[in-house]
PDB file of C-alpha atoms and ligand atoms in Angstrom:
ATOM      1  CA  UNK Y   1      -0.003  -0.019   0.030  1.00 53.00           C
ATOM      2  CA  UNK Y   2       2.841   2.276   0.955  1.00 60.00           C
ATOM      3  CA  UNK Y   3       4.647   1.515  -2.336  1.00 56.00           C
ATOM      4  CA  UNK Y   4       1.533   2.346  -4.392  1.00 59.00           C
ATOM      5  CA  UNK Y   5       0.995   5.630  -2.477  1.00 61.00           C
ATOM      6  CA  UNK Y   6       4.660   6.668  -2.942  1.00 61.00           C
ATOM      7  CA  UNK Y   7       4.614   5.664  -6.548  1.00 59.00           C
ATOM      8  CA  UNK Y   8       1.498   7.667  -7.251  1.00 60.00           C
ATOM      9  CA  UNK Y   9       3.042  10.652  -5.442  1.00 58.00           C
ATOM     10  CA  UNK Y  10       6.193  10.381  -7.499  1.00 55.00           C
ATOM     11  CA  UNK Y  11       4.228  10.357 -10.750  1.00 54.00           C
ATOM     12  CA  UNK Y  12       2.229  13.335  -9.679  1.00 57.00           C
ATOM     13  CA  UNK Y  13       5.358  15.328  -8.809  1.00 52.00           C
ATOM     14  CA  UNK Y  14       7.043  14.311 -12.045  1.00 53.00           C
ATOM     15  CA  UNK Y  15       3.886  15.319 -14.041  1.00 55.00           C
ATOM     16  CA  UNK Y  16       4.197  18.833 -12.541  1.00 53.00           C
ATOM     17  CA  UNK Y  17       7.943  19.261 -12.437  1.00 52.00           C
ATOM     18  CA  UNK Y  18       9.084  17.903 -15.787  1.00 49.00           C
ATOM     19  CA  UNK Y  19       7.090  20.318 -17.992  1.00 47.00           C
ATOM     20  CA  UNK Y  20       8.334  23.245 -15.875  1.00 49.00           C
ATOM     21  CA  UNK Y  21      11.931  21.937 -16.086  1.00 45.00           C
ATOM     22  CA  UNK Y  22      11.641  21.550 -19.806  1.00 45.00           C
ATOM     23  CA  UNK Y  23      10.209  25.047 -20.152  1.00 44.00           C
ATOM     24  CA  UNK Y  24      13.092  26.427 -18.064  1.00 46.00           C
ATOM     25  CA  UNK Y  25      16.067  24.691 -19.716  1.00 46.00           C
ATOM     26  CA  UNK Y  26      14.656  24.128 -23.219  1.00 47.00           C
ATOM     27  CA  UNK Y  27      15.769  27.516 -24.497  1.00 44.00           C
ATOM     28  CA  UNK Y  28      19.314  26.747 -23.514  1.00 46.00           C
ATOM     29  CA  UNK Y  29      19.473  24.033 -26.170  1.00 47.00           C
ATOM     30  CA  UNK Y  30      17.498  25.792 -28.860  1.00 48.00           C
ATOM     31  CA  UNK Y  31      19.535  27.481 -31.540  1.00 55.00           C
ATOM     32  CA  UNK Y  32      18.630  30.963 -32.613  1.00 57.00           C
ATOM     33  CA  UNK Y  33      18.113  31.282 -36.403  1.00 64.00           C
ATOM     34  CA  UNK Y  34      20.266  33.781 -38.302  1.00 72.00           C
ATOM     35  CA  UNK Y  35      20.162  35.091 -41.819  1.00 85.00           C
ATOM     36  CA  UNK Y  36      22.828  36.719 -43.985  1.00 95.00           C
ATOM     37  CA  UNK Y  37      21.935  40.341 -44.590  1.00 96.00           C
ATOM     38  CA  UNK Y  38      23.038  42.277 -47.634  1.00 97.00           C
ATOM     39  CA  UNK Y  39      24.611  45.608 -46.692  1.00 98.00           C
ATOM     40  CA  UNK Y  40      26.133  46.835 -50.034  1.00 98.00           C
ATOM     41  CA  UNK Y  41      28.766  46.088 -52.613  1.00 98.00           C
ATOM     42  CA  UNK Y  42      32.472  45.735 -51.880  1.00 98.00           C
ATOM     43  CA  UNK Y  43      33.229  49.258 -53.256  1.00 98.00           C
ATOM     44  CA  UNK Y  44      31.017  50.779 -50.555  1.00 98.00           C
ATOM     45  CA  UNK Y  45      33.509  49.906 -47.829  1.00 98.00           C
ATOM     46  CA  UNK Y  46      36.970  51.572 -47.733  1.00 98.00           C
ATOM     47  CA  UNK Y  47      39.878  50.287 -45.672  1.00 97.00           C
ATOM     48  CA  UNK Y  48      40.588  53.588 -43.982  1.00 96.00           C
ATOM     49  CA  UNK Y  49      37.264  54.255 -42.233  1.00 98.00           C
ATOM     50  CA  UNK Y  50      34.060  52.617 -41.174  1.00 98.00           C
ATOM     51  CA  UNK Y  51      30.654  52.846 -42.790  1.00 98.00           C
ATOM     52  CA  UNK Y  52      27.604  52.339 -40.624  1.00 98.00           C
ATOM     53  CA  UNK Y  53      24.913  49.862 -41.400  1.00 97.00           C
ATOM     54  CA  UNK Y  54      21.742  49.101 -39.447  1.00 97.00           C
ATOM     55  CA  UNK Y  55      21.178  45.307 -39.294  1.00 95.00           C
ATOM     56  CA  UNK Y  56      18.677  43.052 -37.659  1.00 92.00           C
ATOM     57  CA  UNK Y  57      20.067  40.842 -34.890  1.00 88.00           C
ATOM     58  CA  UNK Y  58      16.847  39.517 -33.358  1.00 86.00           C
ATOM     59  CA  UNK Y  59      13.763  38.765 -35.418  1.00 83.00           C
ATOM     60  CA  UNK Y  60      10.160  39.493 -34.378  1.00 84.00           C
ATOM     61  CA  UNK Y  61      10.706  42.136 -31.714  1.00 88.00           C
ATOM     62  CA  UNK Y  62      10.455  45.279 -33.898  1.00 87.00           C
ATOM     63  CA  UNK Y  63      12.940  48.119 -33.654  1.00 86.00           C
ATOM     64  CA  UNK Y  64      14.607  46.657 -30.552  1.00 87.00           C
ATOM     65  CA  UNK Y  65      15.909  43.861 -32.751  1.00 90.00           C
ATOM     66  CA  UNK Y  66      18.087  46.167 -34.839  1.00 92.00           C
ATOM     67  CA  UNK Y  67      21.583  47.458 -34.184  1.00 95.00           C
ATOM     68  CA  UNK Y  68      24.343  49.451 -35.838  1.00 96.00           C
ATOM     69  CA  UNK Y  69      27.375  47.722 -37.266  1.00 98.00           C
ATOM     70  CA  UNK Y  70      30.616  49.478 -38.281  1.00 98.00           C
ATOM     71  CA  UNK Y  71      31.951  48.005 -41.469  1.00 98.00           C
ATOM     72  CA  UNK Y  72      35.167  48.426 -43.482  1.00 98.00           C
ATOM     73  CA  UNK Y  73      37.320  46.449 -45.895  1.00 98.00           C
ATOM     74  CA  UNK Y  74      40.016  44.215 -44.370  1.00 98.00           C
ATOM     75  CA  UNK Y  75      43.439  45.892 -44.364  1.00 97.00           C
ATOM     76  CA  UNK Y  76      46.197  43.290 -44.306  1.00 96.00           C
ATOM     77  CA  UNK Y  77      48.684  45.785 -42.918  1.00 97.00           C
ATOM     78  CA  UNK Y  78      46.720  46.017 -39.615  1.00 96.00           C
ATOM     79  CA  UNK Y  79      44.332  43.059 -39.675  1.00 97.00           C
ATOM     80  CA  UNK Y  80      46.792  40.389 -38.843  1.00 92.00           C
ATOM     81  CA  UNK Y  81      44.392  37.718 -37.650  1.00 92.00           C
ATOM     82  CA  UNK Y  82      44.136  34.749 -40.034  1.00 93.00           C
ATOM     83  CA  UNK Y  83      42.237  35.516 -43.175  1.00 94.00           C
ATOM     84  CA  UNK Y  84      39.340  33.334 -44.340  1.00 95.00           C
ATOM     85  CA  UNK Y  85      36.108  33.665 -46.285  1.00 94.00           C
ATOM     86  CA  UNK Y  86      34.369  35.369 -43.354  1.00 96.00           C
ATOM     87  CA  UNK Y  87      36.623  38.377 -42.690  1.00 95.00           C
ATOM     88  CA  UNK Y  88      37.280  40.022 -46.062  1.00 97.00           C
ATOM     89  CA  UNK Y  89      35.249  42.784 -44.533  1.00 98.00           C
ATOM     90  CA  UNK Y  90      35.498  43.752 -40.837  1.00 98.00           C
ATOM     91  CA  UNK Y  91      32.092  44.360 -39.215  1.00 98.00           C
ATOM     92  CA  UNK Y  92      32.172  45.531 -35.585  1.00 98.00           C
ATOM     93  CA  UNK Y  93      29.263  45.557 -33.174  1.00 98.00           C
ATOM     94  CA  UNK Y  94      28.443  48.968 -31.668  1.00 98.00           C
ATOM     95  CA  UNK Y  95      27.711  47.392 -28.294  1.00 97.00           C
ATOM     96  CA  UNK Y  96      30.277  48.248 -25.645  1.00 98.00           C
ATOM     97  CA  UNK Y  97      31.853  45.208 -23.923  1.00 98.00           C
ATOM     98  CA  UNK Y  98      31.634  46.798 -20.481  1.00 98.00           C
ATOM     99  CA  UNK Y  99      27.861  47.054 -19.932  1.00 97.00           C
ATOM    100  CA  UNK Y 100      26.461  47.265 -23.480  1.00 96.00           C
ATOM    101  CA  UNK Y 101      26.073  51.022 -24.228  1.00 97.00           C
ATOM    102  CA  UNK Y 102      26.292  51.957 -27.876  1.00 97.00           C
ATOM    103  CA  UNK Y 103      29.776  53.141 -28.906  1.00 98.00           C
ATOM    104  CA  UNK Y 104      30.463  55.741 -31.543  1.00 97.00           C
ATOM    105  CA  UNK Y 105      33.310  55.848 -34.049  1.00 98.00           C
ATOM    106  CA  UNK Y 106      35.234  59.165 -34.000  1.00 98.00           C
ATOM    107  CA  UNK Y 107      37.034  59.484 -37.249  1.00 96.00           C
ATOM    108  CA  UNK Y 108      39.447  62.181 -36.222  1.00 96.00           C
ATOM    109  CA  UNK Y 109      40.746  60.040 -33.346  1.00 97.00           C
ATOM    110  CA  UNK Y 110      40.284  56.743 -35.130  1.00 97.00           C
ATOM    111  CA  UNK Y 111      38.741  55.508 -31.903  1.00 98.00           C
ATOM    112  CA  UNK Y 112      35.460  54.069 -30.785  1.00 98.00           C
ATOM    113  CA  UNK Y 113      34.245  55.966 -27.735  1.00 98.00           C
ATOM    114  CA  UNK Y 114      31.621  54.745 -25.215  1.00 98.00           C
ATOM    115  CA  UNK Y 115      29.637  57.603 -23.657  1.00 97.00           C
ATOM    116  CA  UNK Y 116      28.676  55.713 -20.494  1.00 97.00           C
ATOM    117  CA  UNK Y 117      31.879  55.073 -18.525  1.00 97.00           C
ATOM    118  CA  UNK Y 118      34.656  56.263 -20.795  1.00 96.00           C
ATOM    119  CA  UNK Y 119      35.482  53.039 -22.596  1.00 98.00           C
ATOM    120  CA  UNK Y 120      37.852  53.470 -25.611  1.00 98.00           C
ATOM    121  CA  UNK Y 121      38.591  51.118 -28.448  1.00 98.00           C
ATOM    122  CA  UNK Y 122      41.170  51.493 -31.136  1.00 98.00           C
ATOM    123  CA  UNK Y 123      40.629  51.419 -34.895  1.00 98.00           C
ATOM    124  CA  UNK Y 124      40.393  47.557 -34.895  1.00 98.00           C
ATOM    125  CA  UNK Y 125      37.984  47.541 -31.951  1.00 98.00           C
ATOM    126  CA  UNK Y 126      40.637  46.507 -29.421  1.00 98.00           C
ATOM    127  CA  UNK Y 127      40.351  47.934 -25.899  1.00 98.00           C
ATOM    128  CA  UNK Y 128      42.443  51.041 -25.598  1.00 98.00           C
ATOM    129  CA  UNK Y 129      41.238  52.339 -22.282  1.00 97.00           C
ATOM    130  CA  UNK Y 130      38.556  52.295 -19.625  1.00 97.00           C
ATOM    131  CA  UNK Y 131      36.555  49.417 -18.220  1.00 97.00           C
ATOM    132  CA  UNK Y 132      35.601  47.218 -21.236  1.00 98.00           C
ATOM    133  CA  UNK Y 133      36.747  43.590 -20.650  1.00 96.00           C
ATOM    134  CA  UNK Y 134      37.313  42.570 -24.253  1.00 97.00           C
ATOM    135  CA  UNK Y 135      37.414  43.937 -27.854  1.00 98.00           C
ATOM    136  CA  UNK Y 136      34.217  44.831 -29.629  1.00 98.00           C
ATOM    137  CA  UNK Y 137      32.225  41.873 -30.938  1.00 98.00           C
ATOM    138  CA  UNK Y 138      32.238  41.191 -34.657  1.00 97.00           C
ATOM    139  CA  UNK Y 139      29.898  39.838 -37.281  1.00 97.00           C
ATOM    140  CA  UNK Y 140      30.829  37.236 -39.841  1.00 97.00           C
ATOM    141  CA  UNK Y 141      30.934  38.779 -43.304  1.00 97.00           C
ATOM    142  CA  UNK Y 142      31.037  37.236 -46.777  1.00 97.00           C
ATOM    143  CA  UNK Y 143      30.603  38.174 -50.431  1.00 97.00           C
ATOM    144  CA  UNK Y 144      27.726  36.536 -52.185  1.00 96.00           C
ATOM    145  CA  UNK Y 145      26.872  37.257 -55.844  1.00 96.00           C
ATOM    146  CA  UNK Y 146      28.832  40.428 -55.710  1.00 97.00           C
ATOM    147  CA  UNK Y 147      27.211  41.761 -52.474  1.00 98.00           C
ATOM    148  CA  UNK Y 148      28.637  42.112 -49.024  1.00 98.00           C
ATOM    149  CA  UNK Y 149      26.600  40.281 -46.412  1.00 97.00           C
ATOM    150  CA  UNK Y 150      26.760  40.150 -42.658  1.00 97.00           C
ATOM    151  CA  UNK Y 151      25.952  37.037 -40.668  1.00 95.00           C
ATOM    152  CA  UNK Y 152      25.872  36.133 -36.964  1.00 93.00           C
ATOM    153  CA  UNK Y 153      27.724  37.913 -34.266  1.00 94.00           C
ATOM    154  CA  UNK Y 154      30.812  36.451 -32.595  1.00 94.00           C
ATOM    155  CA  UNK Y 155      33.059  37.513 -29.764  1.00 95.00           C
ATOM    156  CA  UNK Y 156      36.835  37.842 -29.684  1.00 96.00           C
ATOM    157  CA  UNK Y 157      39.586  37.835 -27.104  1.00 95.00           C
ATOM    158  CA  UNK Y 158      42.565  40.188 -27.109  1.00 95.00           C
ATOM    159  CA  UNK Y 159      44.246  38.049 -29.821  1.00 94.00           C
ATOM    160  CA  UNK Y 160      41.129  38.365 -31.965  1.00 95.00           C
ATOM    161  CA  UNK Y 161      40.510  34.649 -31.648  1.00 94.00           C
ATOM    162  CA  UNK Y 162      36.888  33.798 -32.341  1.00 94.00           C
ATOM    163  CA  UNK Y 163      34.431  32.626 -29.684  1.00 92.00           C
ATOM    164  CA  UNK Y 164      30.728  32.167 -29.887  1.00 91.00           C
ATOM    165  CA  UNK Y 165      28.962  35.332 -28.750  1.00 93.00           C
ATOM    166  CA  UNK Y 166      29.136  36.271 -25.127  1.00 93.00           C
ATOM    167  CA  UNK Y 167      27.392  39.056 -23.145  1.00 94.00           C
ATOM    168  CA  UNK Y 168      29.115  42.350 -22.249  1.00 96.00           C
ATOM    169  CA  UNK Y 169      31.195  42.113 -19.191  1.00 95.00           C
ATOM    170  CA  UNK Y 170      32.436  38.613 -19.857  1.00 95.00           C
ATOM    171  CA  UNK Y 171      36.193  38.521 -20.542  1.00 95.00           C
ATOM    172  CA  UNK Y 172      37.556  35.878 -22.896  1.00 95.00           C
ATOM    173  CA  UNK Y 173      41.262  36.014 -22.047  1.00 93.00           C
ATOM    174  CA  UNK Y 174      42.852  33.494 -19.681  1.00 87.00           C
ATOM    175  CA  UNK Y 175      40.448  31.895 -17.272  1.00 87.00           C
ATOM    176  CA  UNK Y 176      37.620  34.107 -18.490  1.00 82.00           C
ATOM    177  CA  UNK Y 177      36.871  31.836 -21.428  1.00 82.00           C
ATOM    178  CA  UNK Y 178      36.176  28.985 -18.927  1.00 85.00           C
ATOM    179  CA  UNK Y 179      34.233  31.169 -16.456  1.00 85.00           C
ATOM    180  CA  UNK Y 180      31.890  32.308 -19.208  1.00 84.00           C
ATOM    181  CA  UNK Y 181      31.277  29.298 -21.454  1.00 79.00           C
ATOM    182  CA  UNK Y 182      29.326  29.427 -24.685  1.00 78.00           C
ATOM    183  CA  UNK Y 183      25.555  29.142 -24.514  1.00 71.00           C
ATOM    184  CA  UNK Y 184      24.166  26.548 -26.846  1.00 61.00           C
ATOM    185  CA  UNK Y 185      21.562  28.960 -28.123  1.00 57.00           C
ATOM    186  CA  UNK Y 186      24.090  31.387 -29.480  1.00 54.00           C
ATOM    187  CA  UNK Y 187      26.949  29.206 -30.670  1.00 45.00           C
ATOM    188  CA  UNK Y 188      26.185  29.010 -34.344  1.00 55.00           C
ATOM    189  CA  UNK Y 189      29.078  29.248 -36.734  1.00 55.00           C
ATOM    190  CA  UNK Y 190      28.393  29.471 -40.466  1.00 57.00           C
ATOM    191  CA  UNK Y 191      29.289  26.270 -42.279  1.00 53.00           C
ATOM    192  CA  UNK Y 192      29.882  27.858 -45.723  1.00 46.00           C
TER     193      UNK Y 192
HETATM  194  S1  FES J 201      29.121  50.627 -21.053  1.00 55.66           S
HETATM  195 FE1  FES J 201      30.827  51.322 -22.222  1.00 55.66          FE
HETATM  196  S2  FES J 201      32.282  51.899 -20.754  1.00 55.66           S
HETATM  197 FE2  FES J 201      30.632  51.235 -19.585  1.00 55.66          FE
END
């Protein structure tokens, strides 16, 4: 009798807990869709400065899903990270890697400046001063049928090594890359 009562109780608890658990952790394993967005032709993007483009990073939430990307052509004299089909154009996120405020590129200083707490990034988006914990995030880029396209965001450490996207405030150098592991939902890397 005891066994039947305990068994029924266990089933009742499982019936209530499992859907809630699935609801809570399911999103961790779901992958967010991304699309390649056309932003111009190669001639639109010089090496010496950035052009701004508004791109959609989250679908279905209206204007909040859009952000500004800073885009230029790769310059082999300063862009020394390994070249592949995804970085013929450098596309930087405008989100500060301290707490996420929008940064602004100042052409005269060739710096990205964050208005919130004085974060400064150099021309390549590397931290040059202030509290940001890593370089500006980037977007994959490619050339398709003669058009430049941007794809999903990724994060970089101080050697510009690629990581799946992290949140602002999460360093990726040294032990930081282990303290802030990738989330399954944002770890997409283009296959081609
Ligand atoms: S949010 Fe940019 S420096 Fe704090």
